[in-house]
Amino acid sequence: MLTDRPAGPLSRSTAVEDEVLGRLRDLCEVGGLPDLAATIDDLVGFVRDDLAAVEEGLATLSTGDTLVGEAGTSLVHLGGKRLRPLCVVLASRVGSAQASAVRDIAVAAELVHNATLLHDDVIDHADQRRGRPTARLELGNAASIFAGDYLLIEALHRVQRAAVPGVMEGLLGTIAEMIRAESLQLENRGSLDASEDLYFEVARGKSAALFSWALGAGALSGGASPELCRALRAYGESIGVAFQLIDDLLDLVGHHSNTGKTLFSDLSEGKITYPLIVVLDREPALIETIRAIAAEAASSWGGDGVAVPGSNGDGSGNGHPGGANGAGRERERVLEAMVRHNVEATCRDLAASYIDKGIEALAEVPDSPARSALTVVARASVLRER
């Protein structure tokens, strides 16, 4: 059990953690996993106070009365899946941890994630994030970049305050790994012949590394053995790759109201993701259609990331020959090819195999509510539609 838990209910944030856990329950039910869905009710009582404490920590994030602070906290307060903090909390329950340390590490995990989103939105010229205009669109690129830096510093302060041996070193290594992956992706931006090896190298660095750190840091905060820490980090890496696979799939076949993002945004940003690698492998003639979508999106941006006059700046093609209708037809061709070649099933099956690998890693973890909850999180992540 965690010790040093704040007295009294944390009523301000109960709606948030109930939403997180309720979403997991719904995913399991829709995905035909009623047994896992039933365990969510037990999970609610198991981690509700911990998630409430994390939400309180995020809610009280100081803006410092600055534009940059406001930009950073605004994104954090929009919510999100909060899966990384949940992973920290669950991993901490494998051992016995101090609540304040777990809260600080869990908050840090969410702040690092949001910092990368603020930076990515500048790199990718993104206009939408969580269904709202991005900070870079409302306040400018510089504000978005510095807001991301602000959240990173806040994350490091919290990990330092937690004072759990090995956690700070792990986070610094994780941030370095994430930057390296972003660099690899940037170097290959616009290339339509990206390999599977490159895709998964980037996915492990960009997404899986933070999940892996969150699980390992949570385990360290609970005093878990080195063997259990390694098992939980391996679990985190596997679900992180699966999460990225589904994220990239939903960029093509999701719905804006669910994802909060413009569809085909990855391709518009010059990124060839796994679903597109698969469809090109099965229908190579589609390369010209995909090249046209990418080129039309790229032409709507100036070298400094500012939309060219006459363009709507979202890669839809308005203001260019062919306009939105031409871009829409090209996207339809890609989607039709994905249906013909069962690309969605291929991606979800591969994500499921990574989930299986992650759950296998949990064999090292003693049977407990924490292990059951981690299994639910893993299974639900591959079913998600947002």
Short mmCIF file of C-alpha atoms in Angstrom, two decimals:
data_model
loop_
_atom_site.label_atom_id
_atom_site.label_comp_id
_atom_site.label_asym_id
_atom_site.label_seq_id
_atom_site.Cartn_x
_atom_site.Cartn_y
_atom_site.Cartn_z
CA MET A 1 0.00 0.00 0.00
CA LEU A 2 1.05 3.59 -0.57
CA THR A 3 1.77 5.64 2.51
CA ASP A 4 1.47 9.37 3.24
CA ARG A 5 -1.74 9.71 1.19
CA PRO A 6 -3.45 13.11 1.53
CA ALA A 7 -6.35 13.09 3.96
CA GLY A 8 -9.86 13.48 2.63
CA PRO A 9 -11.31 13.09 -0.87
CA LEU A 10 -9.79 14.92 -3.80
CA SER A 11 -13.15 15.88 -5.20
CA ARG A 12 -11.90 18.33 -7.83
CA SER A 13 -10.41 15.62 -10.03
CA THR A 14 -12.64 12.59 -9.48
CA ALA A 15 -14.34 13.18 -12.81
CA VAL A 16 -11.01 12.95 -14.61
CA GLU A 17 -9.86 9.63 -13.19
CA ASP A 18 -13.35 8.19 -13.58
CA GLU A 19 -13.19 9.19 -17.27
CA VAL A 20 -9.81 7.49 -17.70
CA LEU A 21 -10.98 4.25 -16.10
CA GLY A 22 -14.42 4.41 -17.69
CA ARG A 23 -12.82 4.71 -21.10
CA LEU A 24 -10.81 1.55 -20.43
CA ARG A 25 -14.00 -0.25 -19.39
CA ASP A 26 -15.83 0.83 -22.54
CA LEU A 27 -12.94 -0.28 -24.76
CA CYS A 28 -12.93 -3.73 -23.19
CA GLU A 29 -16.71 -4.11 -23.56
CA VAL A 30 -16.76 -2.95 -27.18
CA GLY A 31 -13.75 -5.14 -27.93
CA GLY A 32 -15.49 -8.26 -26.68
CA LEU A 33 -13.47 -8.56 -23.47
CA PRO A 34 -16.22 -8.63 -20.80
CA ASP A 35 -14.01 -10.31 -18.20
CA LEU A 36 -11.45 -7.52 -18.44
CA ALA A 37 -14.22 -4.92 -18.45
CA ALA A 38 -15.50 -6.35 -15.17
CA THR A 39 -12.12 -5.90 -13.51
CA ILE A 40 -12.26 -2.16 -14.18
CA ASP A 41 -14.76 -1.75 -11.33
CA ASP A 42 -12.15 -3.16 -8.96
CA LEU A 43 -9.49 -1.00 -10.58
CA VAL A 44 -11.50 2.17 -9.89
CA GLY A 45 -11.20 1.69 -6.14
CA PHE A 46 -7.62 0.48 -6.46
CA VAL A 47 -6.11 3.60 -8.01
CA ARG A 48 -8.75 6.34 -7.80
CA ASP A 49 -7.06 8.24 -4.96
CA ASP A 50 -3.67 8.00 -6.67
CA LEU A 51 -5.00 9.29 -10.00
CA ALA A 52 -6.84 12.05 -8.15
CA ALA A 53 -3.57 13.09 -6.50
CA VAL A 54 -1.85 13.14 -9.89
CA GLU A 55 -4.65 15.25 -11.36
CA GLU A 56 -4.37 17.66 -8.45
CA GLY A 57 -0.65 17.96 -9.14
CA LEU A 58 -1.34 18.77 -12.78
CA ALA A 59 -4.17 21.17 -11.92
CA THR A 60 -1.94 23.22 -9.63
CA LEU A 61 0.84 23.56 -12.21
CA SER A 62 1.95 27.19 -12.00
CA THR A 63 1.86 29.41 -15.07
CA GLY A 64 4.31 31.85 -13.51
CA ASP A 65 2.02 34.57 -14.93
CA THR A 66 3.74 34.23 -18.28
CA LEU A 67 2.54 33.55 -21.81
CA VAL A 68 4.79 30.50 -21.99
CA GLY A 69 3.50 29.09 -18.71
CA GLU A 70 -0.07 29.63 -19.83
CA ALA A 71 0.57 27.87 -23.14
CA GLY A 72 2.03 24.85 -21.38
CA THR A 73 -0.62 24.50 -18.71
CA SER A 74 -3.46 25.05 -21.18
CA LEU A 75 -2.53 21.88 -23.06
CA VAL A 76 -2.11 19.88 -19.85
CA HIS A 77 -5.51 21.04 -18.58
CA LEU A 78 -7.23 19.93 -21.78
CA GLY A 79 -6.91 16.42 -20.40
CA GLY A 80 -5.80 13.40 -22.38
CA LYS A 81 -5.64 9.68 -21.82
CA ARG A 82 -3.31 9.96 -18.80
CA LEU A 83 -2.03 6.47 -19.54
CA ARG A 84 1.58 7.28 -18.64
CA PRO A 85 0.70 8.46 -15.12
CA LEU A 86 -1.57 5.43 -14.76
CA CYS A 87 1.37 3.20 -15.69
CA VAL A 88 3.54 4.86 -13.01
CA VAL A 89 0.86 4.33 -10.37
CA LEU A 90 0.25 0.70 -11.26
CA ALA A 91 3.96 -0.15 -11.41
CA SER A 92 4.46 1.44 -7.99
CA ARG A 93 1.86 -0.94 -6.58
CA VAL A 94 4.09 -3.90 -7.38
CA GLY A 95 6.04 -2.82 -4.30
CA SER A 96 5.40 -0.33 -1.51
CA ALA A 97 5.91 3.32 -2.34
CA GLN A 98 5.50 6.72 -0.74
CA ALA A 99 2.50 8.47 -2.27
CA SER A 100 4.22 11.83 -2.71
CA ALA A 101 7.06 10.29 -4.73
CA VAL A 102 4.65 8.35 -6.94
CA ARG A 103 2.58 11.48 -7.54
CA ASP A 104 5.62 13.54 -8.54
CA ILE A 105 6.93 10.88 -10.92
CA ALA A 106 3.48 10.32 -12.46
CA VAL A 107 3.00 14.07 -12.96
CA ALA A 108 6.46 14.24 -14.55
CA ALA A 109 5.56 11.49 -17.02
CA GLU A 110 2.53 13.45 -18.19
CA LEU A 111 4.47 16.72 -18.39
CA VAL A 112 7.19 15.17 -20.56
CA HIS A 113 4.51 13.75 -22.86
CA ASN A 114 2.81 17.14 -23.21
CA ALA A 115 6.14 18.86 -23.78
CA THR A 116 6.81 16.62 -26.77
CA LEU A 117 3.36 17.43 -28.16
CA LEU A 118 4.04 21.16 -27.99
CA HIS A 119 7.36 20.69 -29.78
CA ASP A 120 5.88 18.27 -32.34
CA ASP A 121 3.11 20.72 -33.21
CA VAL A 122 5.73 23.27 -34.28
CA ILE A 123 7.77 20.75 -36.26
CA ASP A 124 4.66 19.37 -37.95
CA HIS A 125 2.82 22.69 -38.48
CA ALA A 126 -0.14 21.16 -36.60
CA ASP A 127 -3.33 23.18 -36.21
CA GLN A 128 -5.37 20.85 -33.99
CA ARG A 129 -4.56 19.08 -30.72
CA ARG A 130 -7.19 17.43 -28.53
CA GLY A 131 -9.90 19.09 -30.59
CA ARG A 132 -8.60 22.60 -30.00
CA PRO A 133 -6.30 24.99 -31.88
CA THR A 134 -2.67 24.30 -31.04
CA ALA A 135 -0.58 26.70 -28.95
CA ARG A 136 1.63 27.42 -31.95
CA LEU A 137 -1.42 28.47 -33.97
CA GLU A 138 -2.86 30.69 -31.23
CA LEU A 139 0.35 32.07 -29.73
CA GLY A 140 3.09 31.37 -32.26
CA ASN A 141 5.88 28.85 -32.73
CA ALA A 142 8.23 30.43 -30.21
CA ALA A 143 5.63 30.31 -27.43
CA SER A 144 4.89 26.65 -28.16
CA ILE A 145 8.59 25.70 -28.12
CA PHE A 146 9.30 27.54 -24.88
CA ALA A 147 6.12 26.12 -23.32
CA GLY A 148 7.41 22.63 -24.08
CA ASP A 149 10.75 23.53 -22.51
CA TYR A 150 8.92 24.86 -19.45
CA LEU A 151 7.05 21.58 -19.00
CA LEU A 152 10.29 19.60 -19.32
CA ILE A 153 11.92 21.69 -16.58
CA GLU A 154 8.84 21.25 -14.39
CA ALA A 155 9.04 17.48 -14.95
CA LEU A 156 12.70 17.39 -13.95
CA HIS A 157 11.95 19.41 -10.79
CA ARG A 158 9.32 16.88 -9.76
CA VAL A 159 11.57 13.89 -10.37
CA GLN A 160 14.30 15.61 -8.39
CA ARG A 161 11.85 16.20 -5.54
CA ALA A 162 10.76 12.54 -5.61
CA ALA A 163 14.39 11.62 -4.89
CA VAL A 164 14.04 7.98 -5.97
CA PRO A 165 17.49 6.59 -6.89
CA GLY A 166 17.85 5.87 -10.60
CA VAL A 167 14.71 7.69 -11.75
CA MET A 168 16.35 10.99 -12.72
CA GLU A 169 19.14 9.22 -14.61
CA GLY A 170 16.53 7.14 -16.41
CA LEU A 171 14.51 10.20 -17.42
CA LEU A 172 17.56 12.03 -18.77
CA GLY A 173 18.44 8.97 -20.86
CA THR A 174 14.83 8.70 -22.05
CA ILE A 175 14.72 12.36 -23.16
CA ALA A 176 17.98 11.83 -25.06
CA GLU A 177 16.47 8.75 -26.75
CA MET A 178 13.35 10.69 -27.70
CA ILE A 179 15.41 13.50 -29.23
CA ARG A 180 17.45 10.98 -31.22
CA ALA A 181 14.26 9.39 -32.58
CA GLU A 182 12.85 12.80 -33.52
CA SER A 183 16.11 13.56 -35.31
CA LEU A 184 15.88 10.32 -37.28
CA GLN A 185 12.33 11.15 -38.27
CA LEU A 186 13.32 14.67 -39.29
CA GLU A 187 16.22 13.40 -41.40
CA ASN A 188 13.84 11.12 -43.30
CA ARG A 189 10.98 13.58 -43.57
CA GLY A 190 9.49 13.57 -47.06
CA SER A 191 11.06 10.25 -47.98
CA LEU A 192 8.48 7.82 -49.33
CA ASP A 193 10.73 4.78 -49.16
CA ALA A 194 11.01 4.56 -45.37
CA SER A 195 11.69 1.03 -44.16
CA GLU A 196 9.93 -0.92 -41.44
CA ASP A 197 13.19 -0.98 -39.50
CA LEU A 198 13.36 2.81 -39.49
CA TYR A 199 9.70 3.12 -38.54
CA PHE A 200 10.06 0.86 -35.51
CA GLU A 201 13.33 2.48 -34.45
CA VAL A 202 11.55 5.84 -34.37
CA ALA A 203 8.49 4.35 -32.63
CA ARG A 204 10.62 2.82 -29.89
CA GLY A 205 12.39 6.12 -29.31
CA LYS A 206 9.45 8.52 -29.62
CA SER A 207 6.70 6.60 -27.83
CA ALA A 208 7.90 3.38 -26.27
CA ALA A 209 10.83 4.96 -24.43
CA LEU A 210 8.58 7.16 -22.27
CA PHE A 211 6.19 4.30 -21.50
CA SER A 212 9.16 2.13 -20.55
CA TRP A 213 10.58 4.84 -18.28
CA ALA A 214 7.17 5.40 -16.64
CA LEU A 215 6.85 1.71 -15.76
CA GLY A 216 10.44 1.41 -14.57
CA ALA A 217 10.27 4.63 -12.54
CA GLY A 218 7.03 3.52 -10.89
CA ALA A 219 8.60 0.18 -10.02
CA LEU A 220 11.70 1.87 -8.60
CA SER A 221 9.53 4.13 -6.45
CA GLY A 222 7.95 1.00 -4.96
CA GLY A 223 11.30 -0.59 -4.22
CA ALA A 224 10.83 -3.39 -6.76
CA SER A 225 13.73 -5.73 -7.48
CA PRO A 226 15.95 -5.18 -10.54
CA GLU A 227 14.30 -8.19 -12.17
CA LEU A 228 10.81 -6.74 -11.71
CA CYS A 229 11.97 -3.33 -12.94
CA ARG A 230 13.35 -4.90 -16.10
CA ALA A 231 10.11 -6.84 -16.66
CA LEU A 232 7.98 -3.72 -16.27
CA ARG A 233 10.23 -1.70 -18.57
CA ALA A 234 9.94 -4.45 -21.20
CA TYR A 235 6.16 -4.35 -20.79
CA GLY A 236 6.23 -0.58 -21.22
CA GLU A 237 8.29 -0.75 -24.40
CA SER A 238 5.93 -3.27 -25.97
CA ILE A 239 2.73 -1.38 -25.20
CA GLY A 240 4.43 1.83 -26.32
CA VAL A 241 5.11 0.40 -29.77
CA ALA A 242 1.55 -0.95 -29.94
CA PHE A 243 0.22 2.45 -28.91
CA GLN A 244 2.18 4.15 -31.71
CA LEU A 245 0.93 1.63 -34.29
CA ILE A 246 -2.68 2.35 -33.36
CA ASP A 247 -2.03 6.09 -33.24
CA ASP A 248 -0.66 6.02 -36.79
CA LEU A 249 -3.56 3.88 -37.98
CA LEU A 250 -6.11 6.28 -36.50
CA ASP A 251 -4.38 9.15 -38.29
CA LEU A 252 -5.73 7.56 -41.48
CA VAL A 253 -8.96 5.81 -40.50
CA GLY A 254 -10.01 7.57 -37.31
CA HIS A 255 -12.62 10.27 -36.89
CA HIS A 256 -11.71 13.87 -36.09
CA SER A 257 -14.21 13.99 -33.21
CA ASN A 258 -12.40 11.06 -31.60
CA THR A 259 -8.77 11.88 -32.35
CA GLY A 260 -8.97 15.67 -32.13
CA LYS A 261 -6.57 15.84 -35.07
CA THR A 262 -6.80 16.37 -38.81
CA LEU A 263 -6.72 13.01 -40.59
CA PHE A 264 -3.79 12.23 -42.88
CA SER A 265 -1.75 14.69 -40.82
CA ASP A 266 1.26 12.34 -40.68
CA LEU A 267 1.49 12.10 -44.46
CA SER A 268 0.88 15.83 -44.75
CA GLU A 269 3.90 16.27 -42.48
CA GLY A 270 6.06 14.09 -44.70
CA LYS A 271 5.94 11.01 -42.46
CA ILE A 272 5.48 7.52 -43.86
CA THR A 273 3.96 5.42 -41.11
CA TYR A 274 3.49 1.67 -40.84
CA PRO A 275 -0.04 1.56 -42.37
CA LEU A 276 1.28 3.37 -45.45
CA ILE A 277 4.33 1.10 -45.62
CA VAL A 278 1.98 -1.89 -45.67
CA VAL A 279 -0.37 -0.50 -48.31
CA LEU A 280 2.56 0.48 -50.56
CA ASP A 281 4.05 -2.98 -50.19
CA ARG A 282 0.76 -4.53 -51.31
CA GLU A 283 -0.05 -1.97 -53.99
CA PRO A 284 3.18 -0.25 -55.18
CA ALA A 285 1.32 1.71 -57.89
CA LEU A 286 -0.21 3.79 -55.10
CA ILE A 287 3.12 5.59 -54.64
CA GLU A 288 2.15 8.39 -57.05
CA THR A 289 -1.10 9.07 -55.19
CA ILE A 290 0.71 9.17 -51.86
CA ARG A 291 3.44 11.38 -53.31
CA ALA A 292 0.77 13.78 -54.59
CA ILE A 293 -0.87 14.06 -51.15
CA ALA A 294 2.47 14.72 -49.46
CA ALA A 295 3.58 17.23 -52.11
CA GLU A 296 0.33 19.16 -52.04
CA ALA A 297 0.50 19.48 -48.26
CA ALA A 298 4.16 20.52 -48.34
CA SER A 299 3.45 23.24 -50.91
CA SER A 300 1.09 24.99 -48.51
CA TRP A 301 3.88 25.81 -46.09
CA GLY A 302 6.68 28.32 -46.27
CA GLY A 303 10.15 27.47 -45.03
CA ASP A 304 9.42 29.00 -41.60
CA GLY A 305 6.24 27.03 -41.01
CA VAL A 306 3.92 29.89 -41.95
CA ALA A 307 1.00 29.13 -44.23
CA VAL A 308 1.41 30.41 -47.78
CA PRO A 309 -1.20 33.04 -48.71
CA GLY A 310 -4.16 31.42 -50.45
CA SER A 311 -3.74 28.20 -48.49
CA ASN A 312 -5.67 27.14 -45.42
CA GLY A 313 -2.41 25.77 -44.02
CA ASP A 314 -3.80 22.39 -43.01
CA GLY A 315 -2.59 20.36 -45.94
CA SER A 316 -6.06 19.97 -47.42
CA GLY A 317 -5.10 21.63 -50.67
CA ASN A 318 -7.37 24.68 -50.57
CA GLY A 319 -5.81 27.52 -52.55
CA HIS A 320 -3.87 25.16 -54.86
CA PRO A 321 -4.64 23.59 -58.21
CA GLY A 322 -7.09 20.80 -57.62
CA GLY A 323 -7.97 22.25 -54.21
CA ALA A 324 -9.60 20.28 -51.44
CA ASN A 325 -11.60 18.15 -53.87
CA GLY A 326 -8.45 16.87 -55.58
CA ALA A 327 -6.80 16.12 -52.25
CA GLY A 328 -9.99 14.42 -51.05
CA ARG A 329 -10.07 12.09 -54.05
CA GLU A 330 -6.45 11.10 -53.48
CA ARG A 331 -7.13 10.34 -49.85
CA GLU A 332 -10.13 8.25 -50.84
CA ARG A 333 -7.91 6.18 -53.14
CA VAL A 334 -5.55 5.46 -50.27
CA LEU A 335 -8.40 4.52 -47.93
CA GLU A 336 -9.97 2.26 -50.57
CA ALA A 337 -6.63 0.50 -51.06
CA MET A 338 -6.32 0.04 -47.31
CA VAL A 339 -9.71 -1.67 -47.26
CA ARG A 340 -8.79 -3.88 -50.25
CA HIS A 341 -5.63 -5.06 -48.56
CA ASN A 342 -6.97 -5.35 -45.00
CA VAL A 343 -4.38 -2.88 -43.73
CA GLU A 344 -6.34 -1.97 -40.60
CA ALA A 345 -6.54 -5.62 -39.56
CA THR A 346 -2.84 -6.06 -40.29
CA CYS A 347 -1.92 -3.10 -38.09
CA ARG A 348 -4.21 -4.09 -35.24
CA ASP A 349 -2.94 -7.69 -35.38
CA LEU A 350 0.66 -6.51 -35.18
CA ALA A 351 -0.21 -4.17 -32.30
CA ALA A 352 -1.90 -7.11 -30.57
CA SER A 353 1.27 -9.17 -30.96
CA TYR A 354 3.23 -6.44 -29.20
CA ILE A 355 0.60 -6.40 -26.47
CA ASP A 356 0.98 -10.18 -26.08
CA LYS A 357 4.73 -9.71 -25.77
CA GLY A 358 4.23 -7.07 -23.10
CA ILE A 359 1.84 -9.25 -21.13
CA GLU A 360 4.33 -12.12 -21.34
CA ALA A 361 6.89 -9.84 -19.67
CA LEU A 362 4.46 -9.48 -16.76
CA ALA A 363 4.98 -13.17 -15.97
CA GLU A 364 7.87 -11.98 -13.79
CA VAL A 365 5.45 -9.86 -11.74
CA PRO A 366 3.67 -11.59 -8.84
CA ASP A 367 -0.04 -12.16 -9.33
CA SER A 368 -1.74 -9.08 -7.90
CA PRO A 369 -4.36 -6.43 -8.66
CA ALA A 370 -1.57 -4.33 -10.17
CA ARG A 371 -0.64 -7.03 -12.68
CA SER A 372 -4.31 -7.56 -13.57
CA ALA A 373 -4.74 -3.84 -14.10
CA LEU A 374 -1.67 -3.66 -16.33
CA THR A 375 -3.15 -6.46 -18.43
CA VAL A 376 -6.37 -4.45 -18.81
CA VAL A 377 -4.43 -1.35 -19.88
CA ALA A 378 -2.50 -3.36 -22.45
CA ARG A 379 -5.53 -5.10 -23.96
CA ALA A 380 -7.60 -1.91 -24.07
CA SER A 381 -4.88 0.16 -25.74
CA VAL A 382 -5.07 -1.87 -28.94
CA LEU A 383 -8.85 -1.46 -29.11
CA ARG A 384 -8.93 2.30 -28.80
CA GLU A 385 -10.43 4.65 -31.37
CA ARG A 386 -8.86 7.87 -30.03
#
